[in-house]
PDB file of C-alpha atoms in Angstrom:
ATOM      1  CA  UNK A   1       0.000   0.000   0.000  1.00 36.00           C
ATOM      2  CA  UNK A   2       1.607   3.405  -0.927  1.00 39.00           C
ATOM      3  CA  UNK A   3       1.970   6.041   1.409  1.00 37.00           C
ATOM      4  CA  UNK A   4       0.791   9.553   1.211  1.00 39.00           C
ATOM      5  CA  UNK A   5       2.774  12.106   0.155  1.00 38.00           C
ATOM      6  CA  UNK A   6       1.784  14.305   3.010  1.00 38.00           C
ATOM      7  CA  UNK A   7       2.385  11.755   6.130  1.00 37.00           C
ATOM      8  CA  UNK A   8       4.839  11.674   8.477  1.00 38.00           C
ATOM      9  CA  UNK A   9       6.427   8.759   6.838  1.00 32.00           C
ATOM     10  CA  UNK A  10       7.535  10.304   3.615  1.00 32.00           C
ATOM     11  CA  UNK A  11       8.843  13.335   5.535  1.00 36.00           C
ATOM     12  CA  UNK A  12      11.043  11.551   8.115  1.00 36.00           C
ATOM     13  CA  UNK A  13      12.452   9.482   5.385  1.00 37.00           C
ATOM     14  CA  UNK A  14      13.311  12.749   3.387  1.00 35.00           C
ATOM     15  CA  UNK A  15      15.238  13.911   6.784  1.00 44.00           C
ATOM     16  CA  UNK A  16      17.245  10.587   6.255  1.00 50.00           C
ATOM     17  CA  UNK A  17      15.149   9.106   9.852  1.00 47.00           C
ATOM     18  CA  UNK A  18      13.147   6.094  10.672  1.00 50.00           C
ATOM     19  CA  UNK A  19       9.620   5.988  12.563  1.00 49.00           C
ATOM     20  CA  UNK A  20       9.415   3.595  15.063  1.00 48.00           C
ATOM     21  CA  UNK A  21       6.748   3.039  17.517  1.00 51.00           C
ATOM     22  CA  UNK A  22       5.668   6.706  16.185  1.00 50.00           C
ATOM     23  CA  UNK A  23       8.783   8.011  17.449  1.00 61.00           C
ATOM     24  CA  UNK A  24      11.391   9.409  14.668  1.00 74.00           C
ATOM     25  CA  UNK A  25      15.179   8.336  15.217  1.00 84.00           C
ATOM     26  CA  UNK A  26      18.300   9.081  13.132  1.00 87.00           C
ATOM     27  CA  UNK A  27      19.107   6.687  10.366  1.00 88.00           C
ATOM     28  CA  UNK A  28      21.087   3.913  10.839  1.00 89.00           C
ATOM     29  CA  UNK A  29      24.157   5.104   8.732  1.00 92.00           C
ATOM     30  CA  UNK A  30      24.011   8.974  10.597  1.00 91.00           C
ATOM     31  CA  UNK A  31      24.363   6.505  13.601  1.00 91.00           C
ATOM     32  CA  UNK A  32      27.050   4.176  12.559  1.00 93.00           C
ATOM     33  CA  UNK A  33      28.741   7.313  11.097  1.00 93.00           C
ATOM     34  CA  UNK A  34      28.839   9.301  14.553  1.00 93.00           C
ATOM     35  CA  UNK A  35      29.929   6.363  16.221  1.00 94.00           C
ATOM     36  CA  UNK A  36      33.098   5.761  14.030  1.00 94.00           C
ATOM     37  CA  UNK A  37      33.837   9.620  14.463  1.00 94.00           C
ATOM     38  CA  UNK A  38      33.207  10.189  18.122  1.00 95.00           C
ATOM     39  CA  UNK A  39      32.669   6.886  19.791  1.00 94.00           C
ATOM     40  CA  UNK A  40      36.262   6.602  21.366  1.00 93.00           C
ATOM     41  CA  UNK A  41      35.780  10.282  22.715  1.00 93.00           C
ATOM     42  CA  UNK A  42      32.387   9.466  24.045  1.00 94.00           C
ATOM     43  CA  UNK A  43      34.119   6.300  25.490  1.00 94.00           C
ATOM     44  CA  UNK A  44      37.063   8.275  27.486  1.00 91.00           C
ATOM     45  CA  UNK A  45      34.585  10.822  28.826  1.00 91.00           C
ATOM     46  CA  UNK A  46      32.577   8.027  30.376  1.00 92.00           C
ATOM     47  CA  UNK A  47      35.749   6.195  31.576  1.00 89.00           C
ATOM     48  CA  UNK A  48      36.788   9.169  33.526  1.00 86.00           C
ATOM     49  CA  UNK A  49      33.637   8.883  35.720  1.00 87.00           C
ATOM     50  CA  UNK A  50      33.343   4.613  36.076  1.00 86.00           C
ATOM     51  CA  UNK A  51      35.839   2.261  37.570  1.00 81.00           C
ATOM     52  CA  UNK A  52      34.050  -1.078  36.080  1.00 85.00           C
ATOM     53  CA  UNK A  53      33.804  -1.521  32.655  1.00 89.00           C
ATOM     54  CA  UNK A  54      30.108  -2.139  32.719  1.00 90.00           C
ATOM     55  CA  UNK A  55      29.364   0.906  33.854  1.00 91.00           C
ATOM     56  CA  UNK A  56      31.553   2.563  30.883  1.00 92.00           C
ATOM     57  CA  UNK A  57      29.785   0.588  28.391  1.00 93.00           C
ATOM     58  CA  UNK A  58      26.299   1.294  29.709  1.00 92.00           C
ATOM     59  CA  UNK A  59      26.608   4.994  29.859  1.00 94.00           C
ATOM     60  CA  UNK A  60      28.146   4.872  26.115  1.00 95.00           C
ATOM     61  CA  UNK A  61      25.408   2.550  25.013  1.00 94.00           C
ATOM     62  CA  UNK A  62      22.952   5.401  26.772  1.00 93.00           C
ATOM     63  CA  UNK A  63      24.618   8.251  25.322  1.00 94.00           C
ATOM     64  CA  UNK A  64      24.212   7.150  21.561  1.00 93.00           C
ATOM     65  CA  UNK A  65      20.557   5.902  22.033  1.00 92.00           C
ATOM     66  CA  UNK A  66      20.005   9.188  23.066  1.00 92.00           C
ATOM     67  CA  UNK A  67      21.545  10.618  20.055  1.00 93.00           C
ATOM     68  CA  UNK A  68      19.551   8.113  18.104  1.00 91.00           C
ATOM     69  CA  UNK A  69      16.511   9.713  19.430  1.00 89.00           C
ATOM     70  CA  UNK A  70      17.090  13.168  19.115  1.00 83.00           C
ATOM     71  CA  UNK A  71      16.436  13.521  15.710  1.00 78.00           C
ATOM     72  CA  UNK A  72      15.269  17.105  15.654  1.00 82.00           C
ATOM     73  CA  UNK A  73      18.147  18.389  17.103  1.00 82.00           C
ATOM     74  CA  UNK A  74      20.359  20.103  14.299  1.00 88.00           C
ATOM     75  CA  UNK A  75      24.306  20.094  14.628  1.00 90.00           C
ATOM     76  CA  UNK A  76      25.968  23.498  12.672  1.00 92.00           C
ATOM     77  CA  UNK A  77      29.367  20.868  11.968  1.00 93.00           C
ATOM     78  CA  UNK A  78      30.869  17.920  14.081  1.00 93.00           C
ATOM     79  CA  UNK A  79      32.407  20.395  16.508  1.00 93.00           C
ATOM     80  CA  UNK A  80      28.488  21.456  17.469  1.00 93.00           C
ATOM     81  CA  UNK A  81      27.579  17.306  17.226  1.00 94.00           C
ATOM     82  CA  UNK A  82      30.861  16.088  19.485  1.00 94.00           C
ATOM     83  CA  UNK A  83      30.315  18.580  22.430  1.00 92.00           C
ATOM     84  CA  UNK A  84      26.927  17.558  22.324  1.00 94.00           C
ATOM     85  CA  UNK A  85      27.779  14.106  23.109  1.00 95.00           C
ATOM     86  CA  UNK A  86      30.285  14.712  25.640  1.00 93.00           C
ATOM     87  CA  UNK A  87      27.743  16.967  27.186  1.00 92.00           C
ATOM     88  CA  UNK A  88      25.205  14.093  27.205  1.00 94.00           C
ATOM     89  CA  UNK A  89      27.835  11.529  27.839  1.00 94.00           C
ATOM     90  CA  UNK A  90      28.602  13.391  31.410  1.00 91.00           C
ATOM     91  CA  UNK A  91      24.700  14.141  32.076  1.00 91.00           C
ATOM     92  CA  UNK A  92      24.421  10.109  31.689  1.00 93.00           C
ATOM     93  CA  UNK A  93      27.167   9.280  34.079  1.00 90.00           C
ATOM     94  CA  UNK A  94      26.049  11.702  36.896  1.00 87.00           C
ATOM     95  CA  UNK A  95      22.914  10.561  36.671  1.00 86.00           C
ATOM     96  CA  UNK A  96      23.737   7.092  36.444  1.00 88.00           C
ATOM     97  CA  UNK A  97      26.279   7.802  40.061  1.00 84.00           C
ATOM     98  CA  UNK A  98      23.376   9.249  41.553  1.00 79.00           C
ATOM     99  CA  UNK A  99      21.321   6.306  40.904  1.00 76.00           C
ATOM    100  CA  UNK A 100      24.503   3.985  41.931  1.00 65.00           C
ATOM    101  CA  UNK A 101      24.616   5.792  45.136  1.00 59.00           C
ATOM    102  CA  UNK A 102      21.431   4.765  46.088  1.00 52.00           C
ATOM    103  CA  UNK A 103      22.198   1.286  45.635  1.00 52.00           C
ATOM    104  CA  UNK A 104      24.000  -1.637  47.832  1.00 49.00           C
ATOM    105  CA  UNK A 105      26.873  -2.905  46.218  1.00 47.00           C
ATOM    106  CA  UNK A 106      26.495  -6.220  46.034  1.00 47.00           C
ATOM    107  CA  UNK A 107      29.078  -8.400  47.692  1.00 39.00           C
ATOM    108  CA  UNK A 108      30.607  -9.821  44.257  1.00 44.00           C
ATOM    109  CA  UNK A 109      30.967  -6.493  42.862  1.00 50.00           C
ATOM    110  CA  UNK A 110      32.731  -5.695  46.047  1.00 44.00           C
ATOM    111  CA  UNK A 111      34.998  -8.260  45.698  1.00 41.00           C
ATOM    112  CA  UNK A 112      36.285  -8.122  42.314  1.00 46.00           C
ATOM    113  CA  UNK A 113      37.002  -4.696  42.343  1.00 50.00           C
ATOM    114  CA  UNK A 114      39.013  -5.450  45.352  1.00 44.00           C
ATOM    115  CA  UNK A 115      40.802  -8.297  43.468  1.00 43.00           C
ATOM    116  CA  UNK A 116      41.349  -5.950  40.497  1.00 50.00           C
ATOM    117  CA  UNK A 117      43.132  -3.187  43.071  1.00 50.00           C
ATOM    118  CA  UNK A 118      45.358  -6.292  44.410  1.00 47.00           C
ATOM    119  CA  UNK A 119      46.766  -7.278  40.942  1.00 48.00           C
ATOM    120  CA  UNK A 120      48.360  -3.956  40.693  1.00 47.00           C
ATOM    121  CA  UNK A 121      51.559  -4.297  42.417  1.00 50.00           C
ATOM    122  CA  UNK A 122      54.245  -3.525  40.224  1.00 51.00           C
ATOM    123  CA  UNK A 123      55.516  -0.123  38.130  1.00 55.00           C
ATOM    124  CA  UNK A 124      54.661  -0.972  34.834  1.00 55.00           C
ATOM    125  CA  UNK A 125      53.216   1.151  32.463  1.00 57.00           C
ATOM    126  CA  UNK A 126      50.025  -0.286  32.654  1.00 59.00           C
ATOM    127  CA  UNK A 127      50.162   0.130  36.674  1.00 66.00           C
ATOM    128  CA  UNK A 128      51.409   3.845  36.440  1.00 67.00           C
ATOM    129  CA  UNK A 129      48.203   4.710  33.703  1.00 68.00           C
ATOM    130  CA  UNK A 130      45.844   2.846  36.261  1.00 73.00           C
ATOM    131  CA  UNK A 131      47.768   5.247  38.566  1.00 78.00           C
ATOM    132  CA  UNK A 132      46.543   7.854  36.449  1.00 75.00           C
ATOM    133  CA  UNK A 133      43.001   7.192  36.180  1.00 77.00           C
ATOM    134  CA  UNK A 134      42.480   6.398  39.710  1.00 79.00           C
ATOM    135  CA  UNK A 135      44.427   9.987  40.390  1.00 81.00           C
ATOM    136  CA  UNK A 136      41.431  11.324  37.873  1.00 80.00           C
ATOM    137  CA  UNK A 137      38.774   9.995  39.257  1.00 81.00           C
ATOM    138  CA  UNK A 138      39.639  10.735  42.567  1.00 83.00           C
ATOM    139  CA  UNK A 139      39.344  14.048  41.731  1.00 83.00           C
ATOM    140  CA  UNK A 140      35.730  16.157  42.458  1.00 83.00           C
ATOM    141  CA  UNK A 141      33.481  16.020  39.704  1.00 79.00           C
ATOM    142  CA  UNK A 142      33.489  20.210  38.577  1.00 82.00           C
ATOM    143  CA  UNK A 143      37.295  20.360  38.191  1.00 87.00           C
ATOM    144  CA  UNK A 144      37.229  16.480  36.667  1.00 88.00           C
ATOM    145  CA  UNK A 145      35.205  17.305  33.413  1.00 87.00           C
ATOM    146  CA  UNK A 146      36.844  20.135  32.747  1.00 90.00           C
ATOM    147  CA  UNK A 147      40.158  19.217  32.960  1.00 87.00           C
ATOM    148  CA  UNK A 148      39.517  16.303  30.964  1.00 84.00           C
ATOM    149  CA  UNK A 149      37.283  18.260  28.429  1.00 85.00           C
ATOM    150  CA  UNK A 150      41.301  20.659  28.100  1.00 85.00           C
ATOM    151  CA  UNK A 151      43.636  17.700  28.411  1.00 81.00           C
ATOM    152  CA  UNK A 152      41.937  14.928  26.462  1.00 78.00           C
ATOM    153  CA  UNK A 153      39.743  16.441  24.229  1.00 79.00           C
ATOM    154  CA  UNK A 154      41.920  19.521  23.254  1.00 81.00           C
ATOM    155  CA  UNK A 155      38.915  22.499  24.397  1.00 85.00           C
ATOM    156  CA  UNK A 156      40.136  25.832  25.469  1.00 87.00           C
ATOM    157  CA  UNK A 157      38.413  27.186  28.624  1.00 90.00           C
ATOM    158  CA  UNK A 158      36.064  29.331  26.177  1.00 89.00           C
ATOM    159  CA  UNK A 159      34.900  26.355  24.743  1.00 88.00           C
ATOM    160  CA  UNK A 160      34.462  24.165  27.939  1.00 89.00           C
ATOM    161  CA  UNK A 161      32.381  27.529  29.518  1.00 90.00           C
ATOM    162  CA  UNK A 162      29.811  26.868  26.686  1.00 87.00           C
ATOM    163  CA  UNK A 163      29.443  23.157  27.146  1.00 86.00           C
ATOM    164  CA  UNK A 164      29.213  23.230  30.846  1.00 85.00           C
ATOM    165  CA  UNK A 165      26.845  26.657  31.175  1.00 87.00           C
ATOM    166  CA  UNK A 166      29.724  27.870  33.530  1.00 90.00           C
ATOM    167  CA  UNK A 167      31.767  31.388  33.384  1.00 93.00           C
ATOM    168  CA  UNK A 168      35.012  31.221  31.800  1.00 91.00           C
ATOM    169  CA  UNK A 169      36.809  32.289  34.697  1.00 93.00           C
ATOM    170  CA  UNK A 170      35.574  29.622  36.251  1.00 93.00           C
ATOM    171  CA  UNK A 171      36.212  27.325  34.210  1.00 92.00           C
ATOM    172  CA  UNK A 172      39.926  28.539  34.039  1.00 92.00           C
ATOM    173  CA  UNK A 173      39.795  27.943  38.030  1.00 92.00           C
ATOM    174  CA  UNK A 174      38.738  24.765  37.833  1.00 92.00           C
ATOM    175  CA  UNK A 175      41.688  23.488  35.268  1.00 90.00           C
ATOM    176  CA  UNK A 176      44.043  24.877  37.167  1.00 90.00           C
ATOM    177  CA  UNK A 177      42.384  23.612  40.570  1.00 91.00           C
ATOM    178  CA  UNK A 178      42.200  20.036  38.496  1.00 89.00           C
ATOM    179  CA  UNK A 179      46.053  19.909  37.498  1.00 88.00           C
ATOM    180  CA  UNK A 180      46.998  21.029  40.900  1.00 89.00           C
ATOM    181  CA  UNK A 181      45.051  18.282  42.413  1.00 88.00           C
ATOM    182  CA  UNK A 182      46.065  15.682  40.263  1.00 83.00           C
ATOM    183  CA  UNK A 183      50.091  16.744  40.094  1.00 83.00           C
ATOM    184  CA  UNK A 184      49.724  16.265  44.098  1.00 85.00           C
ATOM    185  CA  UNK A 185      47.482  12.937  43.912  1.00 81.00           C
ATOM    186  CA  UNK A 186      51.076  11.603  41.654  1.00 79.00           C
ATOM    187  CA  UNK A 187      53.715  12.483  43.524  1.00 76.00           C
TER     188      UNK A 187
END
């Protein structure tokens, strides 16, 4: 049965989306695409806020379903579309901590991360980066981002201000608050 030219159907495949359930998402190529260009950033901003794995993936899985479903948002160029995904990449972490906080840990859980903070007994280089991302995460959460956002992603305060809805003063503070903190938390 052909569809009218008027519907919703013919219009959300001239945007290059897909209806499902009545609710439009991105096509699957503008998602494959966006993952192949910003996944691995998407994937370091959640592993500065998780220690398991899991909890990495889940919050990238999160992050790109939510792209997937914000079709009517409009990116000006990839700049615009990747500090919209870190920006939803951090709002799915906090909120998945906050969640986490209100949860037991169950005693498994407990355990292998204990095991996993055994094994690392020696100064290799794969010791001295966990030594680097446990000095990270230890840090508070408002100079964390941002010093990640400037180290890691390559943002200049300016740029960080607008992503986080913070003065760039501020932000300035922070970084330098951040690399204090984490030159101390090293030595």
């Amino acid at each position: 049965m052909a569809q009218a030219a008027g519907d919703g159907y013919s219009a959300s495949v001239r945007r290059g989306t897909t209806t499902t359930r009545g609710k439009d998402v991105r096509s699957s190529y503008d998602i494959e695409q966006t993952i192949d260009g910003f996944g691995s950033t998407v994937w370091r901003a959640c592993v500065g806020f998780f220690s398991r794995e899991q909890d990495v993936q889940d919050a990238f899985q999160d992050t790109f379903l939510k792209y997937a479903l914000a079709d009517t948002t409009e990116f000006k160029d990839d700049e615009h579309r990747k500090a919209w995904l870190i920006k939803v990449a951090s709002n799915v972490c906090r909120d998945m901590l906050r969640a986490a906080h209100r949860k037991d840990q169950p005693f498994d859980d407990a355990a292998e991360q204990h095991l996993w903070e055994s094994s690392r007994t020696t100064d290799s280089p794969v010791t001295r980066h966990a030594e680097l991302v446990d000095a990270f995460r230890s840090l508070d959460d408002p100079p964390r981002f941002p010093l990640y956002l400037s180290l890691y992603e390559g943002y200049t305060a300016p740029e960080i201000a607008d992503i986080m809805d913070a003065p760039v003063n501020t932000v300035y503070s922070w970084i330098s608050r951040g690399r204090k903190m984490l030159k101390e938390a090293l030595s």
